Amino acid sequence: MLQLGNRSPFALERTLTPRLITVTTWSISQVAEKCVLSQHTLRWYERIGLIGPMARASDGHRSFTDADLDWITVITKLRETGMPVSDMQRYAELVRSGGGEAERLALLKRHREAVRRALAAQRDCLKLLNTKIDVYTRRTRERADAGTEPSQGRDQECEPPS
């Protein structure tokens, strides 16, 4: 508590203050920039039911809330993982309905398995790239140390299969 001169203590934590509840809204161009999507993509997402229907400002323009941005982040991540649009639409429909949690869970688990398979395939590709880079790095270093030029013919290990 704060003591002011010889007056009684003043309890700042008990001071009444007006509560102001504000909702931040964003225009479609602001959302496009924040989410790194085009305005066209956002309109398409609304048209196919992945978002919205969006609230409209008094001028008729779409008005996005922070909750809309959070949802757009979710569907963007699902899309980045390669989820088919039809599955995204079903997921969005289930979320909007407030039910279907068992179906949502099954859909997400199925997709997680697809993502795991894709990651394993990418790891195999990365391993191949690392091997090739190591081979060419070693060869380039050996040739530089020996002062020789690389051969003009193709390397046998790089030949495409017939």
PDB file of C-alpha atoms in Angstrom:
ATOM      1  CA  MET A   1       0.000   0.000   0.000  1.00  0.00           C
ATOM      2  CA  LEU A   2       1.071   3.535  -0.705  1.00  0.00           C
ATOM      3  CA  GLN A   3       1.108   6.004   2.213  1.00  0.00           C
ATOM      4  CA  LEU A   4       0.450   9.619   1.204  1.00  0.00           C
ATOM      5  CA  GLY A   5       1.622  12.024   3.937  1.00  0.00           C
ATOM      6  CA  ASN A   6      -0.562  11.701   7.007  1.00  0.00           C
ATOM      7  CA  ARG A   7      -3.559  10.468   4.992  1.00  0.00           C
ATOM      8  CA  SER A   8      -4.796   6.909   5.191  1.00  0.00           C
ATOM      9  CA  PRO A   9      -3.160   4.265   3.054  1.00  0.00           C
ATOM     10  CA  PHE A  10      -4.178   4.111  -0.575  1.00  0.00           C
ATOM     11  CA  ALA A  11      -4.606   0.574  -1.880  1.00  0.00           C
ATOM     12  CA  LEU A  12      -3.761   0.636  -5.557  1.00  0.00           C
ATOM     13  CA  GLU A  13      -4.877  -2.932  -6.070  1.00  0.00           C
ATOM     14  CA  ARG A  14      -8.360  -1.967  -4.959  1.00  0.00           C
ATOM     15  CA  THR A  15      -8.688   1.024  -7.251  1.00  0.00           C
ATOM     16  CA  LEU A  16     -11.550   0.583  -9.677  1.00  0.00           C
ATOM     17  CA  THR A  17     -10.530   0.912 -13.263  1.00  0.00           C
ATOM     18  CA  PRO A  18     -12.697   0.605 -16.327  1.00  0.00           C
ATOM     19  CA  ARG A  19     -12.179  -2.622 -18.238  1.00  0.00           C
ATOM     20  CA  LEU A  20     -11.829  -2.187 -21.911  1.00  0.00           C
ATOM     21  CA  ILE A  21     -12.313  -5.261 -24.015  1.00  0.00           C
ATOM     22  CA  THR A  22     -10.971  -4.787 -27.476  1.00  0.00           C
ATOM     23  CA  VAL A  23     -10.959  -7.180 -30.326  1.00  0.00           C
ATOM     24  CA  THR A  24      -8.235  -6.683 -32.846  1.00  0.00           C
ATOM     25  CA  THR A  25      -9.331  -7.228 -36.398  1.00  0.00           C
ATOM     26  CA  TRP A  26      -7.245  -7.579 -39.503  1.00  0.00           C
ATOM     27  CA  SER A  27      -7.907  -6.863 -43.149  1.00  0.00           C
ATOM     28  CA  ILE A  28      -7.374  -9.548 -45.760  1.00  0.00           C
ATOM     29  CA  SER A  29      -4.159  -7.877 -46.928  1.00  0.00           C
ATOM     30  CA  GLN A  30      -2.810  -7.804 -43.368  1.00  0.00           C
ATOM     31  CA  VAL A  31      -3.712 -11.463 -42.855  1.00  0.00           C
ATOM     32  CA  ALA A  32      -2.142 -12.416 -46.164  1.00  0.00           C
ATOM     33  CA  GLU A  33       1.088 -10.717 -45.086  1.00  0.00           C
ATOM     34  CA  LYS A  34       1.053 -12.169 -41.565  1.00  0.00           C
ATOM     35  CA  CYS A  35       0.279 -15.711 -42.740  1.00  0.00           C
ATOM     36  CA  VAL A  36       2.444 -15.554 -45.882  1.00  0.00           C
ATOM     37  CA  LEU A  37      -0.496 -16.458 -48.101  1.00  0.00           C
ATOM     38  CA  SER A  38      -2.026 -14.631 -51.012  1.00  0.00           C
ATOM     39  CA  GLN A  39      -5.351 -12.862 -50.693  1.00  0.00           C
ATOM     40  CA  HIS A  40      -6.578 -15.150 -53.451  1.00  0.00           C
ATOM     41  CA  THR A  41      -5.692 -18.205 -51.326  1.00  0.00           C
ATOM     42  CA  LEU A  42      -7.546 -16.764 -48.324  1.00  0.00           C
ATOM     43  CA  ARG A  43     -10.646 -16.117 -50.437  1.00  0.00           C
ATOM     44  CA  TRP A  44     -10.396 -19.639 -51.862  1.00  0.00           C
ATOM     45  CA  TYR A  45     -10.078 -21.104 -48.343  1.00  0.00           C
ATOM     46  CA  GLU A  46     -13.261 -19.262 -47.407  1.00  0.00           C
ATOM     47  CA  ARG A  47     -15.057 -20.382 -50.580  1.00  0.00           C
ATOM     48  CA  ILE A  48     -14.250 -24.075 -49.998  1.00  0.00           C
ATOM     49  CA  GLY A  49     -15.075 -23.936 -46.293  1.00  0.00           C
ATOM     50  CA  LEU A  50     -11.632 -24.101 -44.707  1.00  0.00           C
ATOM     51  CA  ILE A  51     -12.216 -20.726 -43.047  1.00  0.00           C
ATOM     52  CA  GLY A  52     -15.209 -18.550 -42.398  1.00  0.00           C
ATOM     53  CA  PRO A  53     -17.552 -17.401 -43.533  1.00  0.00           C
ATOM     54  CA  MET A  54     -15.698 -14.301 -42.487  1.00  0.00           C
ATOM     55  CA  ALA A  55     -17.251 -11.409 -40.653  1.00  0.00           C
ATOM     56  CA  ARG A  56     -17.511  -8.231 -42.688  1.00  0.00           C
ATOM     57  CA  ALA A  57     -16.621  -4.724 -41.610  1.00  0.00           C
ATOM     58  CA  SER A  58     -19.055  -1.880 -42.173  1.00  0.00           C
ATOM     59  CA  ASP A  59     -17.443  -1.257 -45.562  1.00  0.00           C
ATOM     60  CA  GLY A  60     -18.131  -4.866 -46.610  1.00  0.00           C
ATOM     61  CA  HIS A  61     -14.505  -5.999 -46.456  1.00  0.00           C
ATOM     62  CA  ARG A  62     -13.544  -9.208 -44.693  1.00  0.00           C
ATOM     63  CA  SER A  63     -12.575  -8.744 -41.061  1.00  0.00           C
ATOM     64  CA  PHE A  64     -10.318 -11.351 -39.456  1.00  0.00           C
ATOM     65  CA  THR A  65      -9.825 -11.841 -35.703  1.00  0.00           C
ATOM     66  CA  ASP A  66      -6.850 -13.256 -33.833  1.00  0.00           C
ATOM     67  CA  ALA A  67      -8.797 -16.527 -33.542  1.00  0.00           C
ATOM     68  CA  ASP A  68      -9.131 -16.558 -37.354  1.00  0.00           C
ATOM     69  CA  LEU A  69      -5.360 -16.103 -37.662  1.00  0.00           C
ATOM     70  CA  ASP A  70      -4.785 -18.989 -35.249  1.00  0.00           C
ATOM     71  CA  TRP A  71      -7.082 -21.221 -37.326  1.00  0.00           C
ATOM     72  CA  ILE A  72      -5.386 -20.163 -40.570  1.00  0.00           C
ATOM     73  CA  THR A  73      -2.065 -21.139 -38.984  1.00  0.00           C
ATOM     74  CA  VAL A  74      -3.460 -24.608 -38.218  1.00  0.00           C
ATOM     75  CA  ILE A  75      -4.759 -25.231 -41.733  1.00  0.00           C
ATOM     76  CA  THR A  76      -1.571 -23.800 -43.258  1.00  0.00           C
ATOM     77  CA  LYS A  77       0.492 -26.278 -41.243  1.00  0.00           C
ATOM     78  CA  LEU A  78      -1.808 -29.135 -42.253  1.00  0.00           C
ATOM     79  CA  ARG A  79      -1.394 -28.125 -45.898  1.00  0.00           C
ATOM     80  CA  GLU A  80       2.389 -27.878 -45.517  1.00  0.00           C
ATOM     81  CA  THR A  81       2.419 -31.472 -44.296  1.00  0.00           C
ATOM     82  CA  GLY A  82       0.686 -32.534 -47.495  1.00  0.00           C
ATOM     83  CA  MET A  83      -2.782 -33.141 -46.087  1.00  0.00           C
ATOM     84  CA  PRO A  84      -5.260 -33.426 -48.953  1.00  0.00           C
ATOM     85  CA  VAL A  85      -7.673 -30.495 -49.205  1.00  0.00           C
ATOM     86  CA  SER A  86     -10.639 -32.862 -48.873  1.00  0.00           C
ATOM     87  CA  ASP A  87      -9.298 -34.068 -45.496  1.00  0.00           C
ATOM     88  CA  MET A  88      -8.696 -30.475 -44.431  1.00  0.00           C
ATOM     89  CA  GLN A  89     -12.277 -29.625 -45.358  1.00  0.00           C
ATOM     90  CA  ARG A  90     -13.604 -32.574 -43.345  1.00  0.00           C
ATOM     91  CA  TYR A  91     -11.445 -31.587 -40.385  1.00  0.00           C
ATOM     92  CA  ALA A  92     -12.656 -27.972 -40.564  1.00  0.00           C
ATOM     93  CA  GLU A  93     -16.255 -29.169 -40.768  1.00  0.00           C
ATOM     94  CA  LEU A  94     -15.785 -31.353 -37.682  1.00  0.00           C
ATOM     95  CA  VAL A  95     -14.123 -28.541 -35.727  1.00  0.00           C
ATOM     96  CA  ARG A  96     -16.899 -26.082 -36.622  1.00  0.00           C
ATOM     97  CA  SER A  97     -19.563 -28.565 -35.546  1.00  0.00           C
ATOM     98  CA  GLY A  98     -17.913 -28.871 -32.149  1.00  0.00           C
ATOM     99  CA  GLY A  99     -18.224 -32.630 -32.242  1.00  0.00           C
ATOM    100  CA  GLY A 100     -16.728 -35.543 -34.048  1.00  0.00           C
ATOM    101  CA  GLU A 101     -13.643 -35.670 -31.867  1.00  0.00           C
ATOM    102  CA  ALA A 102     -13.176 -39.406 -32.489  1.00  0.00           C
ATOM    103  CA  GLU A 103     -13.291 -38.777 -36.256  1.00  0.00           C
ATOM    104  CA  ARG A 104     -10.916 -35.814 -35.925  1.00  0.00           C
ATOM    105  CA  LEU A 105      -8.521 -37.986 -33.970  1.00  0.00           C
ATOM    106  CA  ALA A 106      -8.673 -40.775 -36.568  1.00  0.00           C
ATOM    107  CA  LEU A 107      -8.148 -38.303 -39.415  1.00  0.00           C
ATOM    108  CA  LEU A 108      -5.130 -36.719 -37.710  1.00  0.00           C
ATOM    109  CA  LYS A 109      -3.610 -40.105 -36.810  1.00  0.00           C
ATOM    110  CA  ARG A 110      -3.960 -41.292 -40.415  1.00  0.00           C
ATOM    111  CA  HIS A 111      -2.303 -38.154 -41.651  1.00  0.00           C
ATOM    112  CA  ARG A 112       0.470 -38.411 -39.053  1.00  0.00           C
ATOM    113  CA  GLU A 113       1.363 -41.823 -40.477  1.00  0.00           C
ATOM    114  CA  ALA A 114       1.524 -40.367 -43.985  1.00  0.00           C
ATOM    115  CA  VAL A 115       3.785 -37.573 -42.703  1.00  0.00           C
ATOM    116  CA  ARG A 116       6.033 -40.117 -40.967  1.00  0.00           C
ATOM    117  CA  ARG A 117       6.376 -42.094 -44.206  1.00  0.00           C
ATOM    118  CA  ALA A 118       7.197 -38.906 -46.123  1.00  0.00           C
ATOM    119  CA  LEU A 119       9.801 -37.907 -43.519  1.00  0.00           C
ATOM    120  CA  ALA A 120      11.433 -41.346 -43.741  1.00  0.00           C
ATOM    121  CA  ALA A 121      11.600 -41.004 -47.531  1.00  0.00           C
ATOM    122  CA  GLN A 122      13.117 -37.530 -47.179  1.00  0.00           C
ATOM    123  CA  ARG A 123      15.705 -38.878 -44.703  1.00  0.00           C
ATOM    124  CA  ASP A 124      16.693 -41.509 -47.295  1.00  0.00           C
ATOM    125  CA  CYS A 125      17.042 -38.798 -49.929  1.00  0.00           C
ATOM    126  CA  LEU A 126      19.106 -36.654 -47.579  1.00  0.00           C
ATOM    127  CA  LYS A 127      21.374 -39.618 -46.846  1.00  0.00           C
ATOM    128  CA  LEU A 128      21.930 -40.093 -50.594  1.00  0.00           C
ATOM    129  CA  LEU A 129      22.687 -36.396 -51.071  1.00  0.00           C
ATOM    130  CA  ASN A 130      25.144 -36.403 -48.169  1.00  0.00           C
ATOM    131  CA  THR A 131      26.904 -39.458 -49.627  1.00  0.00           C
ATOM    132  CA  LYS A 132      27.198 -37.837 -53.069  1.00  0.00           C
ATOM    133  CA  ILE A 133      28.450 -34.572 -51.579  1.00  0.00           C
ATOM    134  CA  ASP A 134      31.056 -36.458 -49.536  1.00  0.00           C
ATOM    135  CA  VAL A 135      32.251 -38.394 -52.625  1.00  0.00           C
ATOM    136  CA  TYR A 136      32.581 -35.262 -54.777  1.00  0.00           C
ATOM    137  CA  THR A 137      34.173 -33.260 -51.975  1.00  0.00           C
ATOM    138  CA  ARG A 138      36.783 -36.002 -51.454  1.00  0.00           C
ATOM    139  CA  ARG A 139      37.441 -36.352 -55.203  1.00  0.00           C
ATOM    140  CA  THR A 140      37.752 -32.603 -55.693  1.00  0.00           C
ATOM    141  CA  ARG A 141      40.169 -32.321 -52.780  1.00  0.00           C
ATOM    142  CA  GLU A 142      42.253 -35.289 -54.014  1.00  0.00           C
ATOM    143  CA  ARG A 143      42.459 -33.823 -57.538  1.00  0.00           C
ATOM    144  CA  ALA A 144      43.410 -30.423 -56.201  1.00  0.00           C
ATOM    145  CA  ASP A 145      46.124 -31.958 -54.021  1.00  0.00           C
ATOM    146  CA  ALA A 146      47.442 -34.000 -56.997  1.00  0.00           C
ATOM    147  CA  GLY A 147      47.172 -31.063 -59.391  1.00  0.00           C
ATOM    148  CA  THR A 148      45.132 -33.057 -61.909  1.00  0.00           C
ATOM    149  CA  GLU A 149      42.075 -32.099 -63.868  1.00  0.00           C
ATOM    150  CA  PRO A 150      38.825 -34.059 -63.568  1.00  0.00           C
ATOM    151  CA  SER A 151      38.204 -36.552 -66.354  1.00  0.00           C
ATOM    152  CA  GLN A 152      35.907 -35.428 -69.168  1.00  0.00           C
ATOM    153  CA  GLY A 153      33.960 -38.685 -69.210  1.00  0.00           C
ATOM    154  CA  ARG A 154      31.052 -39.451 -66.988  1.00  0.00           C
ATOM    155  CA  ASP A 155      31.670 -41.090 -63.650  1.00  0.00           C
ATOM    156  CA  GLN A 156      30.435 -44.655 -63.678  1.00  0.00           C
ATOM    157  CA  GLU A 157      28.687 -44.228 -60.340  1.00  0.00           C
ATOM    158  CA  CYS A 158      26.614 -41.364 -61.765  1.00  0.00           C
ATOM    159  CA  GLU A 159      25.355 -43.242 -64.823  1.00  0.00           C
ATOM    160  CA  PRO A 160      21.589 -43.450 -64.981  1.00  0.00           C
ATOM    161  CA  PRO A 161      20.258 -47.011 -65.167  1.00  0.00           C
ATOM    162  CA  SER A 162      19.572 -48.320 -68.686  1.00  0.00           C
TER     163      SER A 162
END
